[in-house]
mmCIF file of C-alpha atoms and ligand atoms in Angstrom:
data_model
loop_
_atom_site.group_PDB
_atom_site.id
_atom_site.type_symbol
_atom_site.label_atom_id
_atom_site.label_comp_id
_atom_site.label_asym_id
_atom_site.label_seq_id
_atom_site.Cartn_x
_atom_site.Cartn_y
_atom_site.Cartn_z
ATOM 1 C CA MET E 1 -4.245 -76.556 -43.099
ATOM 2 C CA SER E 2 -1.561 -74.646 -44.808
ATOM 3 C CA THR E 3 -0.548 -75.573 -48.261
ATOM 4 C CA ILE E 4 2.942 -75.680 -48.276
ATOM 5 C CA ILE E 5 3.472 -77.419 -51.793
ATOM 6 C CA ARG E 6 2.120 -78.898 -54.946
ATOM 7 C CA ALA E 7 3.635 -80.986 -57.133
ATOM 8 C CA SER E 8 3.290 -84.061 -59.941
ATOM 9 C CA ALA E 9 4.853 -86.950 -61.789
ATOM 10 C CA PRO E 10 3.451 -88.104 -64.978
ATOM 11 C CA ALA E 11 3.244 -92.031 -65.864
ATOM 12 C CA LYS E 12 5.238 -94.084 -68.064
ATOM 13 C CA VAL E 13 4.739 -96.762 -71.196
ATOM 14 C CA ASN E 14 7.817 -98.509 -72.290
ATOM 15 C CA LEU E 15 7.818 -98.766 -75.960
ATOM 16 C CA VAL E 16 10.353 -100.790 -76.154
ATOM 17 C CA PHE E 17 11.644 -103.410 -73.493
ATOM 18 C CA GLU E 18 14.739 -105.478 -73.711
ATOM 19 C CA VAL E 19 15.380 -107.879 -70.743
ATOM 20 C CA GLY E 20 18.413 -109.841 -70.449
ATOM 21 C CA GLN E 21 19.061 -112.255 -67.828
ATOM 22 C CA LEU E 22 18.760 -112.346 -63.653
ATOM 23 C CA ALA E 23 21.953 -110.707 -62.725
ATOM 24 C CA ALA E 24 23.603 -111.434 -59.163
ATOM 25 C CA ASN E 25 22.475 -107.762 -57.650
ATOM 26 C CA GLY E 26 18.435 -109.531 -58.273
ATOM 27 C CA TYR E 27 17.514 -107.289 -60.984
ATOM 28 C CA HIS E 28 17.547 -107.826 -64.948
ATOM 29 C CA PRO E 29 19.573 -105.435 -66.996
ATOM 30 C CA VAL E 30 16.601 -103.943 -69.343
ATOM 31 C CA ASN E 31 17.414 -101.455 -72.455
ATOM 32 C CA SER E 32 14.190 -99.554 -72.214
ATOM 33 C CA LEU E 33 12.791 -96.888 -74.335
ATOM 34 C CA PHE E 34 10.004 -94.700 -71.640
ATOM 35 C CA LEU E 35 7.946 -92.402 -73.092
ATOM 36 C CA ALA E 36 5.873 -90.043 -70.544
ATOM 37 C CA LEU E 37 2.304 -89.891 -70.524
ATOM 38 C CA ASP E 38 -0.190 -86.339 -69.328
ATOM 39 C CA LEU E 39 -1.428 -88.723 -66.692
ATOM 40 C CA ARG E 40 -0.601 -86.792 -63.872
ATOM 41 C CA GLU E 41 -0.025 -88.371 -60.233
ATOM 42 C CA GLU E 42 -0.990 -84.819 -58.000
ATOM 43 C CA LEU E 43 0.532 -84.405 -54.508
ATOM 44 C CA THR E 44 -0.243 -81.270 -52.119
ATOM 45 C CA LEU E 45 1.908 -81.353 -49.091
ATOM 46 C CA ALA E 46 0.889 -79.530 -46.283
ATOM 47 C CA LYS E 47 2.774 -78.700 -42.679
ATOM 48 C CA GLY E 48 1.423 -81.037 -40.099
ATOM 49 C CA GLU E 49 0.892 -80.690 -35.978
ATOM 50 C CA LEU E 50 4.524 -81.333 -34.112
ATOM 51 C CA GLY E 51 5.497 -84.629 -33.463
ATOM 52 C CA THR E 52 2.082 -86.012 -35.863
ATOM 53 C CA GLY E 53 5.179 -87.291 -38.318
ATOM 54 C CA ILE E 54 3.874 -88.193 -42.032
ATOM 55 C CA SER E 55 0.213 -88.982 -42.292
ATOM 56 C CA ILE E 56 -0.858 -89.990 -46.505
ATOM 57 C CA TYR E 57 -4.549 -89.679 -47.574
ATOM 58 C CA VAL E 58 -5.022 -91.050 -51.193
ATOM 59 C CA HIS E 59 -8.202 -90.202 -53.723
ATOM 60 C CA GLY E 60 -8.936 -89.885 -57.056
ATOM 61 C CA ASP E 61 -12.251 -91.525 -59.518
ATOM 62 C CA SER E 62 -10.726 -91.759 -62.726
ATOM 63 C CA ILE E 63 -9.767 -95.406 -62.178
ATOM 64 C CA PRO E 64 -11.272 -97.627 -60.076
ATOM 65 C CA GLU E 65 -12.105 -97.569 -56.004
ATOM 66 C CA SER E 66 -10.403 -101.036 -55.733
ATOM 67 C CA HIS E 67 -6.579 -99.055 -57.255
ATOM 68 C CA ILE E 68 -7.388 -96.269 -54.768
ATOM 69 C CA ASN E 69 -7.723 -99.140 -51.804
ATOM 70 C CA ALA E 70 -4.376 -100.591 -52.864
ATOM 71 C CA VAL E 71 -2.246 -98.192 -51.839
ATOM 72 C CA PRO E 72 -0.800 -98.455 -48.384
ATOM 73 C CA THR E 73 -1.144 -94.985 -46.706
ATOM 74 C CA ASP E 74 1.436 -96.785 -44.440
ATOM 75 C CA GLN E 75 5.635 -96.013 -44.442
ATOM 76 C CA SER E 76 5.712 -98.510 -47.255
ATOM 77 C CA ASN E 77 4.239 -95.765 -49.259
ATOM 78 C CA LEU E 78 6.394 -94.890 -52.014
ATOM 79 C CA VAL E 79 5.932 -91.170 -50.809
ATOM 80 C CA HIS E 80 6.627 -91.782 -47.370
ATOM 81 C CA LYS E 81 9.734 -93.418 -48.138
ATOM 82 C CA THR E 82 10.642 -90.914 -50.421
ATOM 83 C CA ALA E 83 10.607 -88.087 -47.812
ATOM 84 C CA ALA E 84 12.447 -90.485 -45.230
ATOM 85 C CA LEU E 85 14.722 -90.604 -47.442
ATOM 86 C CA PHE E 86 15.049 -86.930 -47.850
ATOM 87 C CA ALA E 87 15.464 -86.171 -44.216
ATOM 88 C CA LYS E 88 18.143 -89.195 -43.870
ATOM 89 C CA LYS E 89 20.151 -87.644 -46.528
ATOM 90 C CA LEU E 90 20.413 -83.867 -44.835
ATOM 91 C CA GLY E 91 20.732 -85.606 -41.779
ATOM 92 C CA VAL E 92 17.370 -83.992 -40.559
ATOM 93 C CA ALA E 93 14.353 -85.507 -38.566
ATOM 94 C CA THR E 94 11.278 -87.235 -40.424
ATOM 95 C CA PRO E 95 9.404 -84.397 -41.063
ATOM 96 C CA ASP E 96 5.531 -83.768 -39.835
ATOM 97 C CA LEU E 97 3.434 -83.536 -43.030
ATOM 98 C CA GLN E 98 0.683 -84.315 -44.035
ATOM 99 C CA ILE E 99 0.194 -85.639 -48.403
ATOM 100 C CA ASP E 100 -2.379 -85.450 -50.317
ATOM 101 C CA ILE E 101 -2.322 -88.388 -53.268
ATOM 102 C CA HIS E 102 -4.608 -87.382 -56.510
ATOM 103 C CA LYS E 103 -4.357 -90.997 -58.332
ATOM 104 C CA ARG E 104 -5.132 -91.160 -62.148
ATOM 105 C CA ILE E 105 -2.333 -93.506 -62.786
ATOM 106 C CA PRO E 106 -3.919 -97.666 -62.562
ATOM 107 C CA VAL E 107 -2.342 -99.104 -59.477
ATOM 108 C CA ALA E 108 0.143 -102.157 -59.572
ATOM 109 C CA GLY E 109 -0.435 -101.809 -63.559
ATOM 110 C CA GLY E 110 3.373 -101.581 -64.895
ATOM 111 C CA MET E 111 2.775 -97.674 -65.413
ATOM 112 C CA ALA E 112 4.928 -96.184 -62.588
ATOM 113 C CA GLY E 113 1.951 -95.307 -60.428
ATOM 114 C CA GLY E 114 4.541 -95.264 -57.322
ATOM 115 C CA SER E 115 6.634 -94.051 -58.894
ATOM 116 C CA ALA E 116 5.450 -91.329 -59.947
ATOM 117 C CA ASP E 117 4.286 -90.259 -56.459
ATOM 118 C CA ALA E 118 7.448 -90.238 -55.417
ATOM 119 C CA ALA E 119 8.925 -88.320 -58.363
ATOM 120 C CA ALA E 120 6.781 -86.117 -57.263
ATOM 121 C CA THR E 121 7.784 -85.828 -53.691
ATOM 122 C CA PRO E 122 9.382 -82.119 -53.278
ATOM 123 C CA ARG E 123 12.420 -81.998 -54.592
ATOM 124 C CA PHE E 124 16.656 -81.296 -54.670
ATOM 125 C CA THR E 125 18.338 -80.103 -58.142
ATOM 126 C CA ILE E 126 16.927 -83.055 -60.732
ATOM 127 C CA GLU E 127 19.909 -85.266 -60.619
ATOM 128 C CA GLU E 128 20.286 -85.695 -57.030
ATOM 129 C CA LEU E 129 16.449 -86.565 -56.893
ATOM 130 C CA ALA E 130 17.312 -88.932 -59.935
ATOM 131 C CA GLN E 131 19.523 -90.352 -57.603
ATOM 132 C CA VAL E 132 17.938 -90.382 -54.460
ATOM 133 C CA GLY E 133 14.848 -91.589 -56.008
ATOM 134 C CA ALA E 134 16.709 -95.042 -57.355
ATOM 135 C CA GLU E 135 16.563 -96.085 -54.079
ATOM 136 C CA LEU E 136 13.102 -96.481 -54.020
ATOM 137 C CA GLY E 137 12.241 -97.941 -57.568
ATOM 138 C CA SER E 138 13.857 -98.381 -60.843
ATOM 139 C CA ASP E 139 11.381 -96.219 -62.870
ATOM 140 C CA VAL E 140 10.795 -93.221 -60.684
ATOM 141 C CA PRO E 141 14.424 -91.178 -62.418
ATOM 142 C CA PHE E 142 12.477 -91.804 -65.340
ATOM 143 C CA CYS E 143 9.425 -90.149 -63.919
ATOM 144 C CA ILE E 144 11.361 -87.857 -62.652
ATOM 145 C CA TYR E 145 12.749 -86.820 -66.091
ATOM 146 C CA GLY E 146 9.485 -87.553 -68.527
ATOM 147 C CA GLY E 147 9.469 -86.514 -72.309
ATOM 148 C CA MET E 148 11.342 -89.748 -73.590
ATOM 149 C CA ALA E 149 14.300 -91.313 -72.349
ATOM 150 C CA LEU E 150 16.350 -94.638 -72.500
ATOM 151 C CA GLY E 151 16.751 -96.621 -69.008
ATOM 152 C CA THR E 152 19.772 -99.067 -68.945
ATOM 153 C CA GLY E 153 21.142 -100.540 -66.016
ATOM 154 C CA ARG E 154 18.223 -102.270 -64.267
ATOM 155 C CA GLY E 155 16.421 -99.331 -65.835
ATOM 156 C CA GLU E 156 16.843 -96.310 -63.407
ATOM 157 C CA VAL E 157 19.939 -94.577 -65.915
ATOM 158 C CA ILE E 158 18.152 -92.552 -67.869
ATOM 159 C CA THR E 159 19.691 -90.946 -70.649
ATOM 160 C CA PRO E 160 17.612 -88.001 -72.232
ATOM 161 C CA LEU E 161 16.102 -88.400 -76.025
ATOM 162 C CA GLU E 162 14.909 -85.584 -78.518
ATOM 163 C CA ASP E 163 11.053 -85.435 -78.354
ATOM 164 C CA LEU E 164 9.440 -87.500 -81.365
ATOM 165 C CA SER E 165 8.272 -84.657 -84.221
ATOM 166 C CA PHE E 166 4.680 -85.420 -84.325
ATOM 167 C CA GLU E 167 1.663 -86.072 -81.402
ATOM 168 C CA THR E 168 1.229 -89.767 -79.929
ATOM 169 C CA ASN E 169 -1.961 -90.626 -78.715
ATOM 170 C CA TRP E 170 -2.352 -93.534 -76.013
ATOM 171 C CA LEU E 171 -5.610 -95.517 -75.076
ATOM 172 C CA LEU E 172 -4.954 -97.145 -71.287
ATOM 173 C CA CYS E 173 -6.590 -100.434 -70.186
ATOM 174 C CA ALA E 174 -6.545 -100.802 -66.630
ATOM 175 C CA SER E 175 -7.013 -104.346 -65.465
ATOM 176 C CA SER E 176 -8.994 -104.458 -62.021
ATOM 177 C CA LYS E 177 -6.035 -106.783 -61.047
ATOM 178 C CA GLY E 178 -2.858 -105.609 -60.485
ATOM 179 C CA LEU E 179 0.149 -107.601 -61.333
ATOM 180 C CA SER E 180 3.665 -107.782 -58.811
ATOM 181 C CA THR E 181 6.613 -106.512 -61.218
ATOM 182 C CA PRO E 182 8.487 -109.691 -59.828
ATOM 183 C CA THR E 183 5.811 -112.150 -60.059
ATOM 184 C CA VAL E 184 6.431 -111.257 -63.590
ATOM 185 C CA PHE E 185 10.076 -110.941 -64.293
ATOM 186 C CA ALA E 186 10.712 -114.469 -61.907
ATOM 187 C CA ALA E 187 7.667 -115.699 -64.835
ATOM 188 C CA PHE E 188 10.002 -114.190 -67.570
ATOM 189 C CA ASP E 189 12.944 -116.318 -65.985
ATOM 190 C CA GLU E 190 11.058 -119.312 -66.477
ATOM 191 C CA ILE E 191 9.423 -119.041 -69.716
ATOM 192 C CA GLY E 192 13.145 -118.026 -70.935
ATOM 193 C CA PHE E 193 12.095 -115.501 -73.548
ATOM 194 C CA GLY E 194 14.818 -112.471 -74.219
ATOM 195 C CA THR E 195 15.947 -110.432 -76.927
ATOM 196 C CA ALA E 196 19.453 -109.341 -77.647
ATOM 197 C CA PHE E 197 19.261 -105.321 -76.751
ATOM 198 C CA THR E 198 18.582 -103.361 -79.768
ATOM 199 C CA ASP E 199 20.195 -99.452 -80.646
ATOM 200 C CA LEU E 200 17.423 -97.051 -79.658
ATOM 201 C CA ASN E 201 19.075 -93.844 -80.322
ATOM 202 C CA ASP E 202 17.586 -93.292 -83.306
ATOM 203 C CA ILE E 203 14.075 -93.408 -82.077
ATOM 204 C CA SER E 204 13.725 -89.597 -82.011
ATOM 205 C CA ALA E 205 13.943 -89.785 -86.212
ATOM 206 C CA VAL E 206 11.207 -91.883 -86.347
ATOM 207 C CA SER E 207 8.320 -89.834 -88.320
ATOM 208 C CA SER E 208 4.644 -91.851 -88.088
ATOM 209 C CA ALA E 209 2.731 -93.513 -85.225
ATOM 210 C CA GLN E 210 2.436 -96.195 -87.464
ATOM 211 C CA GLU E 211 6.977 -96.673 -87.655
ATOM 212 C CA LEU E 212 6.697 -95.884 -83.675
ATOM 213 C CA GLY E 213 4.218 -99.055 -83.568
ATOM 214 C CA SER E 214 6.465 -101.110 -85.449
ATOM 215 C CA ARG E 215 9.349 -100.596 -83.096
ATOM 216 C CA MET E 216 7.325 -101.415 -80.319
ATOM 217 C CA SER E 217 8.286 -104.476 -78.009
ATOM 218 C CA ASN E 218 8.063 -106.098 -75.350
ATOM 219 C CA ASP E 219 10.256 -109.116 -73.549
ATOM 220 C CA LEU E 220 8.027 -108.994 -70.741
ATOM 221 C CA GLU E 221 4.301 -109.410 -72.785
ATOM 222 C CA GLN E 222 4.422 -113.518 -73.073
ATOM 223 C CA ALA E 223 5.458 -113.303 -68.738
ATOM 224 C CA ALA E 224 2.814 -111.086 -68.502
ATOM 225 C CA PHE E 225 0.322 -112.855 -70.255
ATOM 226 C CA SER E 226 1.301 -116.352 -68.606
ATOM 227 C CA LEU E 227 -0.169 -115.006 -65.809
ATOM 228 C CA MET E 228 -3.327 -112.988 -66.820
ATOM 229 C CA PRO E 229 -4.468 -114.839 -70.082
ATOM 230 C CA SER E 230 -7.266 -112.154 -70.915
ATOM 231 C CA LEU E 231 -4.424 -109.492 -71.527
ATOM 232 C CA SER E 232 -3.652 -111.374 -74.583
ATOM 233 C CA GLU E 233 -7.320 -111.011 -75.476
ATOM 234 C CA GLN E 234 -7.127 -107.770 -75.097
ATOM 235 C CA VAL E 235 -4.734 -106.773 -77.405
ATOM 236 C CA ALA E 236 -6.151 -108.289 -80.063
ATOM 237 C CA GLN E 237 -9.844 -106.695 -79.492
ATOM 238 C CA LEU E 238 -7.881 -102.934 -79.501
ATOM 239 C CA GLU E 239 -6.118 -103.655 -82.545
ATOM 240 C CA GLU E 240 -9.580 -104.896 -84.345
ATOM 241 C CA LEU E 241 -10.754 -101.714 -83.426
ATOM 242 C CA GLY E 242 -8.215 -99.867 -84.968
ATOM 243 C CA ALA E 243 -5.236 -99.521 -82.653
ATOM 244 C CA ILE E 244 -1.724 -98.959 -84.797
ATOM 245 C CA ARG E 245 -0.145 -101.043 -82.379
ATOM 246 C CA ALA E 246 -1.282 -102.489 -78.434
ATOM 247 C CA MET E 247 0.936 -103.641 -76.008
ATOM 248 C CA VAL E 248 1.409 -104.338 -72.199
ATOM 249 C CA SER E 249 2.788 -101.862 -70.430
ATOM 250 C CA GLY E 250 6.305 -102.969 -69.085
ATOM 251 C CA SER E 251 5.813 -105.812 -65.912
ATOM 252 C CA GLY E 252 1.581 -104.905 -66.866
ATOM 253 C CA PRO E 253 -1.534 -105.383 -66.420
ATOM 254 C CA THR E 254 -2.574 -102.890 -68.321
ATOM 255 C CA ILE E 255 -2.604 -102.483 -72.266
ATOM 256 C CA ALA E 256 -0.777 -98.954 -73.809
ATOM 257 C CA ALA E 257 -2.799 -99.123 -77.169
ATOM 258 C CA LEU E 258 -1.265 -96.095 -79.489
ATOM 259 C CA PHE E 259 -3.939 -94.346 -82.136
ATOM 260 C CA GLU E 260 -3.576 -92.466 -85.078
ATOM 261 C CA SER E 261 -5.744 -89.602 -83.653
ATOM 262 C CA GLU E 262 -7.190 -88.434 -80.437
ATOM 263 C CA ALA E 263 -10.675 -88.724 -82.497
ATOM 264 C CA LYS E 264 -9.686 -92.510 -82.511
ATOM 265 C CA ALA E 265 -8.522 -93.282 -79.002
ATOM 266 C CA ILE E 266 -11.806 -91.831 -77.862
ATOM 267 C CA GLU E 267 -13.887 -93.231 -79.791
ATOM 268 C CA VAL E 268 -12.287 -96.555 -78.995
ATOM 269 C CA SER E 269 -12.502 -96.049 -74.821
ATOM 270 C CA LYS E 270 -16.275 -95.196 -75.720
ATOM 271 C CA VAL E 271 -16.316 -99.041 -76.765
ATOM 272 C CA LEU E 272 -14.583 -100.088 -74.020
ATOM 273 C CA ILE E 273 -15.878 -98.360 -71.228
ATOM 274 C CA SER E 274 -19.621 -99.180 -72.650
ATOM 275 C CA GLN E 275 -18.075 -103.166 -71.923
ATOM 276 C CA GLY E 276 -17.522 -102.087 -68.601
ATOM 277 C CA VAL E 277 -13.752 -101.498 -69.079
ATOM 278 C CA VAL E 278 -11.471 -99.153 -67.652
ATOM 279 C CA ALA E 279 -10.345 -96.541 -70.919
ATOM 280 C CA LEU E 280 -8.039 -93.739 -70.679
ATOM 281 C CA THR E 281 -7.035 -91.285 -72.451
ATOM 282 C CA ALA E 282 -3.510 -89.918 -72.770
ATOM 283 C CA LYS E 283 -0.656 -87.934 -74.846
ATOM 284 C CA GLY E 284 2.979 -88.991 -74.964
ATOM 285 C CA GLY E 285 5.724 -86.838 -74.063
ATOM 286 C CA ALA E 286 4.574 -85.433 -70.748
ATOM 287 C CA GLN E 287 6.846 -83.360 -68.552
ATOM 288 C CA GLY E 288 8.524 -84.805 -65.160
ATOM 289 C CA SER E 289 7.492 -84.185 -61.892
ATOM 290 C CA ARG E 290 7.413 -80.277 -61.080
ATOM 291 C CA LEU E 291 5.711 -78.150 -59.364
ATOM 292 C CA ASP E 292 2.728 -76.757 -59.761
ATOM 293 C CA GLY E 293 2.472 -74.032 -57.384
HETATM 294 O O1 LIG N 301 12.804 -101.446 -58.937
HETATM 295 P P1 LIG N 301 11.597 -102.113 -58.238
HETATM 296 O O2 LIG N 301 11.405 -101.817 -56.905
HETATM 297 O O3 LIG N 301 10.511 -101.199 -59.327
HETATM 298 O O4 LIG N 301 11.909 -103.650 -59.224
HETATM 299 C C1 LIG N 301 11.556 -104.261 -58.194
HETATM 300 C C2 LIG N 301 11.154 -105.987 -58.200
HETATM 301 O O5 LIG N 301 11.289 -106.285 -59.495
HETATM 302 C C3 LIG N 301 12.616 -106.116 -58.018
HETATM 303 O O6 LIG N 301 13.525 -106.153 -56.731
HETATM 304 C C4 LIG N 301 13.269 -107.212 -58.841
HETATM 305 O O7 LIG N 301 12.790 -108.281 -58.859
HETATM 306 C C5 LIG N 301 12.555 -106.479 -60.152
HETATM 307 N N1 LIG N 301 13.278 -106.678 -61.567
HETATM 308 C C6 LIG N 301 14.539 -106.768 -61.946
HETATM 309 N N2 LIG N 301 14.794 -106.065 -63.248
HETATM 310 C C7 LIG N 301 14.459 -104.645 -63.048
HETATM 311 C C8 LIG N 301 13.630 -104.491 -62.710
HETATM 312 C C9 LIG N 301 12.895 -104.750 -61.192
HETATM 313 O O8 LIG N 301 14.023 -107.896 -61.651
HETATM 314 N N3 LIG N 301 15.352 -104.419 -64.336
#
């Protein structure tokens, strides 16, 4: 099998996720603060036999096998959709490709795992890719940009921000079951809870993890708790164990916990792993999608 290309894209957490009322287009307007993490999905693309179309193989050993098994390998896989959409935009036939996806981001976890796969699918210019990416999912453009950024519209309009001046250390607790994004947004509509959008442009000037933790919020958190009550206990447990702030990531159910240091995050991960929790450490501010060779 001749390798054409290797590419990768990062996971995201939403440091702030403010959600407005459901709009006529079926989406909720959001005011979101994204941070990319150095937890990357890796894609390897090789030319397939003539006429075989796109075939996808998914694997990974740092997240539960149930997550790997939950990823479709047919036309509904976001990588498949991305490759097919690019081919259509270019006016060429769908390519014959063997695509290997090394998954590291929890599946259906509110961390943009599928979006990162789409973002890592080889590209045109970053702007063109972001534009096409938005048709595939609201989080795809951010996974293309990486770093830290504001997301407005339905989350797909990206304004890159200056990086934070300090390192952020995260512990991510994956759930064995996923939560569907539309279901969480529907629960949000029922609860009728949301905050007015705030100005997040000054966030790059925050000077410590403590200060950043005090700015974190997620309007979807109560909706995720209502669907999976154990999540609120997990947030409380993480904060008792020393997290500066623990919060549902995006539409969940992954919990993202911010720690003062990498050593502390690793120490707490060991406690949780011994209790059977899938706990992954990561650093914030990672690069967006890129070619790795
Ligand atoms: O854009 P994405 O495919 O990730 O969205 C999945 C679903 O989540 C949408 O069809 C919509 O029901 C919901 N959603 C929303 N408002 C957003 C983003 C997603 O209601 N800003």
